[in-house]
CSV table of C-alpha atoms in Angstrom, one decimal:
chain,number,residue,atom,x,y,z
A,588,UNK,CA,27.2,-7.9,12.9
A,589,UNK,CA,23.5,-7.1,12.1
A,590,UNK,CA,20.8,-9.0,14.0
A,591,UNK,CA,17.0,-9.0,14.4
A,592,UNK,CA,15.1,-10.8,17.1
A,593,UNK,CA,11.4,-11.7,16.7
A,594,UNK,CA,8.8,-13.2,18.8
A,595,UNK,CA,5.4,-13.8,17.1
A,596,UNK,CA,2.1,-15.4,17.6
A,597,UNK,CA,-1.6,-14.6,17.9
A,598,UNK,CA,-0.6,-11.5,19.9
A,599,UNK,CA,1.3,-10.0,16.9
A,600,UNK,CA,4.9,-9.6,16.2
A,601,UNK,CA,7.5,-8.1,18.7
A,602,UNK,CA,10.9,-7.4,17.2
A,603,UNK,CA,14.1,-5.5,17.9
A,604,UNK,CA,16.9,-4.8,15.5
A,605,UNK,CA,20.5,-3.6,16.0
A,606,UNK,CA,24.1,-4.0,15.0
A,607,UNK,CA,27.3,-4.9,16.9
A,608,UNK,CA,30.4,-3.2,15.6
A,609,UNK,CA,34.0,-3.8,16.3
A,610,UNK,CA,36.7,-1.4,14.9
A,611,UNK,CA,40.3,-2.7,15.1
A,612,UNK,CA,41.8,0.8,15.1
A,613,UNK,CA,39.2,2.8,17.0
A,614,UNK,CA,37.6,1.3,20.0
A,615,UNK,CA,35.4,4.4,20.6
A,616,UNK,CA,32.9,3.0,18.0
A,617,UNK,CA,32.8,-0.5,19.5
A,618,UNK,CA,29.6,-2.0,20.9
A,619,UNK,CA,26.0,-2.7,20.3
A,620,UNK,CA,23.7,-0.1,18.7
A,621,UNK,CA,19.9,-0.5,18.9
A,622,UNK,CA,17.9,0.6,15.9
A,623,UNK,CA,14.2,-0.3,16.3
A,624,UNK,CA,12.1,-2.1,18.9
A,625,UNK,CA,8.4,-2.5,18.3
A,626,UNK,CA,5.2,-4.5,18.6
A,627,UNK,CA,2.8,-4.9,15.6
A,628,UNK,CA,-0.6,-6.6,15.3
A,629,UNK,CA,-2.5,-6.8,12.1
A,630,UNK,CA,-6.3,-7.5,11.9
A,631,UNK,CA,-6.8,-9.0,8.5
A,632,UNK,CA,-10.6,-8.9,8.5
A,633,UNK,CA,-10.7,-5.2,9.2
A,634,UNK,CA,-7.5,-4.4,7.5
A,635,UNK,CA,-6.1,-2.5,10.5
A,636,UNK,CA,-2.6,-2.5,11.8
A,637,UNK,CA,-1.6,-1.4,15.4
A,638,UNK,CA,2.0,-0.5,16.2
A,639,UNK,CA,3.7,0.5,19.4
A,640,UNK,CA,7.4,1.3,19.8
A,641,UNK,CA,9.8,2.7,17.2
A,642,UNK,CA,7.9,3.3,13.9
A,643,UNK,CA,7.7,5.4,10.7
A,644,UNK,CA,4.5,7.4,10.4
A,645,UNK,CA,2.4,6.7,7.4
A,646,UNK,CA,1.3,9.7,5.2
A,647,UNK,CA,-0.3,10.6,1.9
A,648,UNK,CA,1.9,10.6,-1.2
A,649,UNK,CA,2.5,14.4,-1.0
A,650,UNK,CA,3.2,14.4,2.7
A,651,UNK,CA,6.3,13.6,4.8
A,652,UNK,CA,7.1,10.8,7.2
A,653,UNK,CA,9.1,10.8,10.4
A,654,UNK,CA,10.5,8.3,12.9
A,655,UNK,CA,8.6,8.2,16.2
A,656,UNK,CA,8.8,6.4,19.4
A,657,UNK,CA,5.0,6.0,20.2
A,658,UNK,CA,1.9,4.4,18.8
A,659,UNK,CA,0.2,4.2,15.4
A,660,UNK,CA,-3.1,2.8,14.1
A,661,UNK,CA,-3.6,2.7,10.4
A,662,UNK,CA,-5.6,1.0,7.6
A,663,UNK,CA,-3.3,-1.6,6.0
A,664,UNK,CA,-4.3,-2.9,2.6
A,665,UNK,CA,-1.1,-4.9,2.5
A,666,UNK,CA,-2.6,-7.6,4.8
A,667,UNK,CA,-5.3,-8.3,2.2
A,668,UNK,CA,-3.6,-8.6,-1.3
A,669,UNK,CA,-7.0,-9.9,-2.7
A,670,UNK,CA,-8.5,-6.4,-2.2
A,671,UNK,CA,-8.2,-4.1,-5.2
A,672,UNK,CA,-8.1,-0.5,-3.7
A,673,UNK,CA,-8.1,1.6,-6.9
A,674,UNK,CA,-10.9,1.8,-9.5
A,675,UNK,CA,-10.7,-0.4,-12.6
A,676,UNK,CA,-12.1,0.3,-16.0
A,677,UNK,CA,-15.0,-1.7,-17.3
A,678,UNK,CA,-15.3,-2.6,-21.0
A,679,UNK,CA,-18.8,-3.1,-22.3
A,680,UNK,CA,-20.3,-4.0,-25.6
A,681,UNK,CA,-23.3,-5.7,-27.3
A,682,UNK,CA,-23.6,-8.9,-29.3
A,683,UNK,CA,-26.5,-9.5,-31.8
A,684,UNK,CA,-25.9,-13.3,-31.7
A,685,UNK,CA,-23.8,-15.8,-29.7
A,686,UNK,CA,-20.3,-14.5,-30.1
A,687,UNK,CA,-16.7,-14.8,-28.9
A,688,UNK,CA,-15.2,-11.8,-27.3
A,689,UNK,CA,-11.6,-11.0,-26.9
A,690,UNK,CA,-10.0,-8.1,-24.8
A,691,UNK,CA,-6.6,-6.8,-25.8
A,692,UNK,CA,-4.7,-4.4,-23.5
A,693,UNK,CA,-1.9,-2.5,-25.2
A,694,UNK,CA,-1.7,-5.2,-27.8
A,695,UNK,CA,-1.7,-8.2,-25.5
A,696,UNK,CA,-4.7,-10.4,-25.0
A,697,UNK,CA,-6.0,-10.0,-21.4
A,698,UNK,CA,-9.4,-11.7,-21.3
A,699,UNK,CA,-11.9,-13.5,-23.5
A,700,UNK,CA,-14.7,-15.9,-23.7
A,701,UNK,CA,-18.2,-16.6,-25.1
A,702,UNK,CA,-21.2,-14.4,-24.7
A,703,UNK,CA,-24.8,-14.7,-25.3
A,704,UNK,CA,-26.8,-12.2,-27.4
A,705,UNK,CA,-27.3,-8.8,-25.7
A,706,UNK,CA,-25.1,-6.5,-23.7
A,707,UNK,CA,-21.9,-7.7,-21.9
A,708,UNK,CA,-19.3,-6.2,-19.6
A,709,UNK,CA,-15.7,-7.3,-19.1
A,710,UNK,CA,-14.1,-6.6,-15.8
A,711,UNK,CA,-10.7,-8.2,-16.2
A,712,UNK,CA,-8.0,-6.2,-14.3
A,713,UNK,CA,-5.4,-4.7,-16.7
A,714,UNK,CA,-1.9,-4.7,-15.1
A,715,UNK,CA,-1.3,-1.1,-16.2
A,716,UNK,CA,-0.6,2.0,-14.2
A,717,UNK,CA,-1.2,5.1,-16.3
A,718,UNK,CA,-2.7,5.5,-19.7
A,719,UNK,CA,-3.5,2.6,-21.9
A,720,UNK,CA,-5.6,1.4,-24.9
A,721,UNK,CA,-8.1,-1.5,-24.8
A,722,UNK,CA,-9.5,-3.2,-27.9
A,723,UNK,CA,-12.7,-5.2,-27.6
A,724,UNK,CA,-13.0,-7.7,-30.5
A,725,UNK,CA,-16.4,-9.4,-31.0
A,726,UNK,CA,-16.6,-12.3,-33.5
A,727,UNK,CA,-20.1,-13.7,-34.1
A,728,UNK,CA,-21.1,-17.2,-35.3
A,729,UNK,CA,-20.7,-16.2,-38.9
A,730,UNK,CA,-17.2,-15.1,-38.5
A,731,UNK,CA,-17.9,-11.4,-38.7
A,732,UNK,CA,-15.6,-9.4,-36.5
A,733,UNK,CA,-16.2,-6.0,-34.9
A,734,UNK,CA,-13.3,-4.1,-33.1
A,735,UNK,CA,-13.9,-1.3,-30.7
A,736,UNK,CA,-10.9,0.7,-29.3
A,737,UNK,CA,-11.3,2.3,-25.9
A,738,UNK,CA,-8.7,4.5,-24.3
A,739,UNK,CA,-8.4,4.4,-20.5
A,740,UNK,CA,-6.4,5.7,-17.6
A,741,UNK,CA,-5.6,3.8,-14.3
A,742,UNK,CA,-4.0,5.3,-11.3
A,743,UNK,CA,-3.3,3.3,-8.1
A,744,UNK,CA,-3.2,6.6,-6.2
A,745,UNK,CA,-7.0,6.7,-6.5
A,746,UNK,CA,-9.3,4.9,-4.2
A,747,UNK,CA,-12.4,3.0,-5.2
A,748,UNK,CA,-15.7,4.8,-4.6
A,749,UNK,CA,-16.6,4.5,-0.9
A,750,UNK,CA,-13.2,3.1,0.3
A,751,UNK,CA,-11.3,4.9,3.0
A,752,UNK,CA,-7.7,4.9,4.1
A,753,UNK,CA,-6.3,6.5,7.3
A,754,UNK,CA,-3.4,6.6,9.7
A,755,UNK,CA,-3.0,8.2,13.2
A,756,UNK,CA,0.3,8.3,15.0
A,757,UNK,CA,1.6,10.1,18.2
A,758,UNK,CA,4.7,9.9,20.2
A,759,UNK,CA,8.1,11.5,20.5
A,760,UNK,CA,10.5,12.3,17.5
A,761,UNK,CA,13.4,9.8,17.2
A,762,UNK,CA,16.7,11.6,17.2
A,763,UNK,CA,20.3,10.5,16.5
A,764,UNK,CA,19.0,7.4,14.8
A,765,UNK,CA,21.9,4.9,14.3
A,766,UNK,CA,24.1,6.9,16.6
A,767,UNK,CA,22.4,6.5,20.0
A,768,UNK,CA,20.2,3.7,21.5
A,769,UNK,CA,17.7,5.9,23.1
A,770,UNK,CA,17.3,9.5,21.9
A,771,UNK,CA,13.9,11.0,21.6
A,772,UNK,CA,12.7,14.6,21.2
A,773,UNK,CA,9.5,16.4,22.1
A,774,UNK,CA,6.1,15.1,21.4
A,775,UNK,CA,4.6,15.0,17.9
A,776,UNK,CA,1.5,13.6,16.1
A,777,UNK,CA,0.3,13.1,12.5
A,778,UNK,CA,-2.8,12.0,10.9
A,779,UNK,CA,-3.8,11.2,7.3
A,780,UNK,CA,-7.1,10.4,5.8
A,781,UNK,CA,-8.1,9.5,2.2
A,782,UNK,CA,-11.6,8.7,0.8
A,783,UNK,CA,-12.8,7.7,-2.6
A,784,UNK,CA,-15.6,10.1,-3.3
A,785,UNK,CA,-16.1,8.7,-6.7
A,786,UNK,CA,-14.0,6.5,-9.0
A,787,UNK,CA,-12.5,9.7,-10.4
A,788,UNK,CA,-12.1,11.7,-7.3
A,789,UNK,CA,-10.2,10.9,-4.1
A,790,UNK,CA,-10.1,13.2,-1.1
A,791,UNK,CA,-6.8,13.6,0.8
A,792,UNK,CA,-6.2,15.2,4.2
A,793,UNK,CA,-3.0,15.3,6.2
A,794,UNK,CA,-2.0,17.1,9.4
A,795,UNK,CA,1.0,17.3,11.6
A,796,UNK,CA,1.7,18.9,14.9
A,797,UNK,CA,4.6,19.0,17.4
A,798,UNK,CA,6.8,21.0,19.7
A,799,UNK,CA,10.2,22.3,18.7
A,800,UNK,CA,12.8,19.6,19.0
């Protein structure tokens, strides 16, 4: 019997999870087993999450994560789904007279509208991760059409220029997870930092420390 108890409000979310097991032929495994107990508070304006209790450390994509009993503070973009964290391509062009512009991403129309004479920029977000091809089609008032093909590459592993991501955690290593209710090893800490230097370069830094356990 799996269960999760939660209490939530302006103070955050406090939760605990566990399972009660009854084995008909082996009573040695009977009883309640606690999994995780924690408190979590997210600041939506600053995009920061505070955690205390049983937690999983955050890390960069090439790093490792561990279970700790401790505390963690981290940037949390998940609380603001309206914030685009990775750089997006911009598609520009120029119209000699009032024209209609259509943007096709990998063969599918993504954006379009009317533009006045002069330069224009389309910033529609393509739902693509990886390489793609954009075609900007400009049709003027006389029906003349000009198509421009623009290859691009999008990686959600990059950060927009000037945007930072970080996580700091410290506590005790969780041992015998799923086997014992309270089993913790020696102290450990980890930290990760990412910064968008430019739209093409993201700086990653990750460090870990701890005693033998």
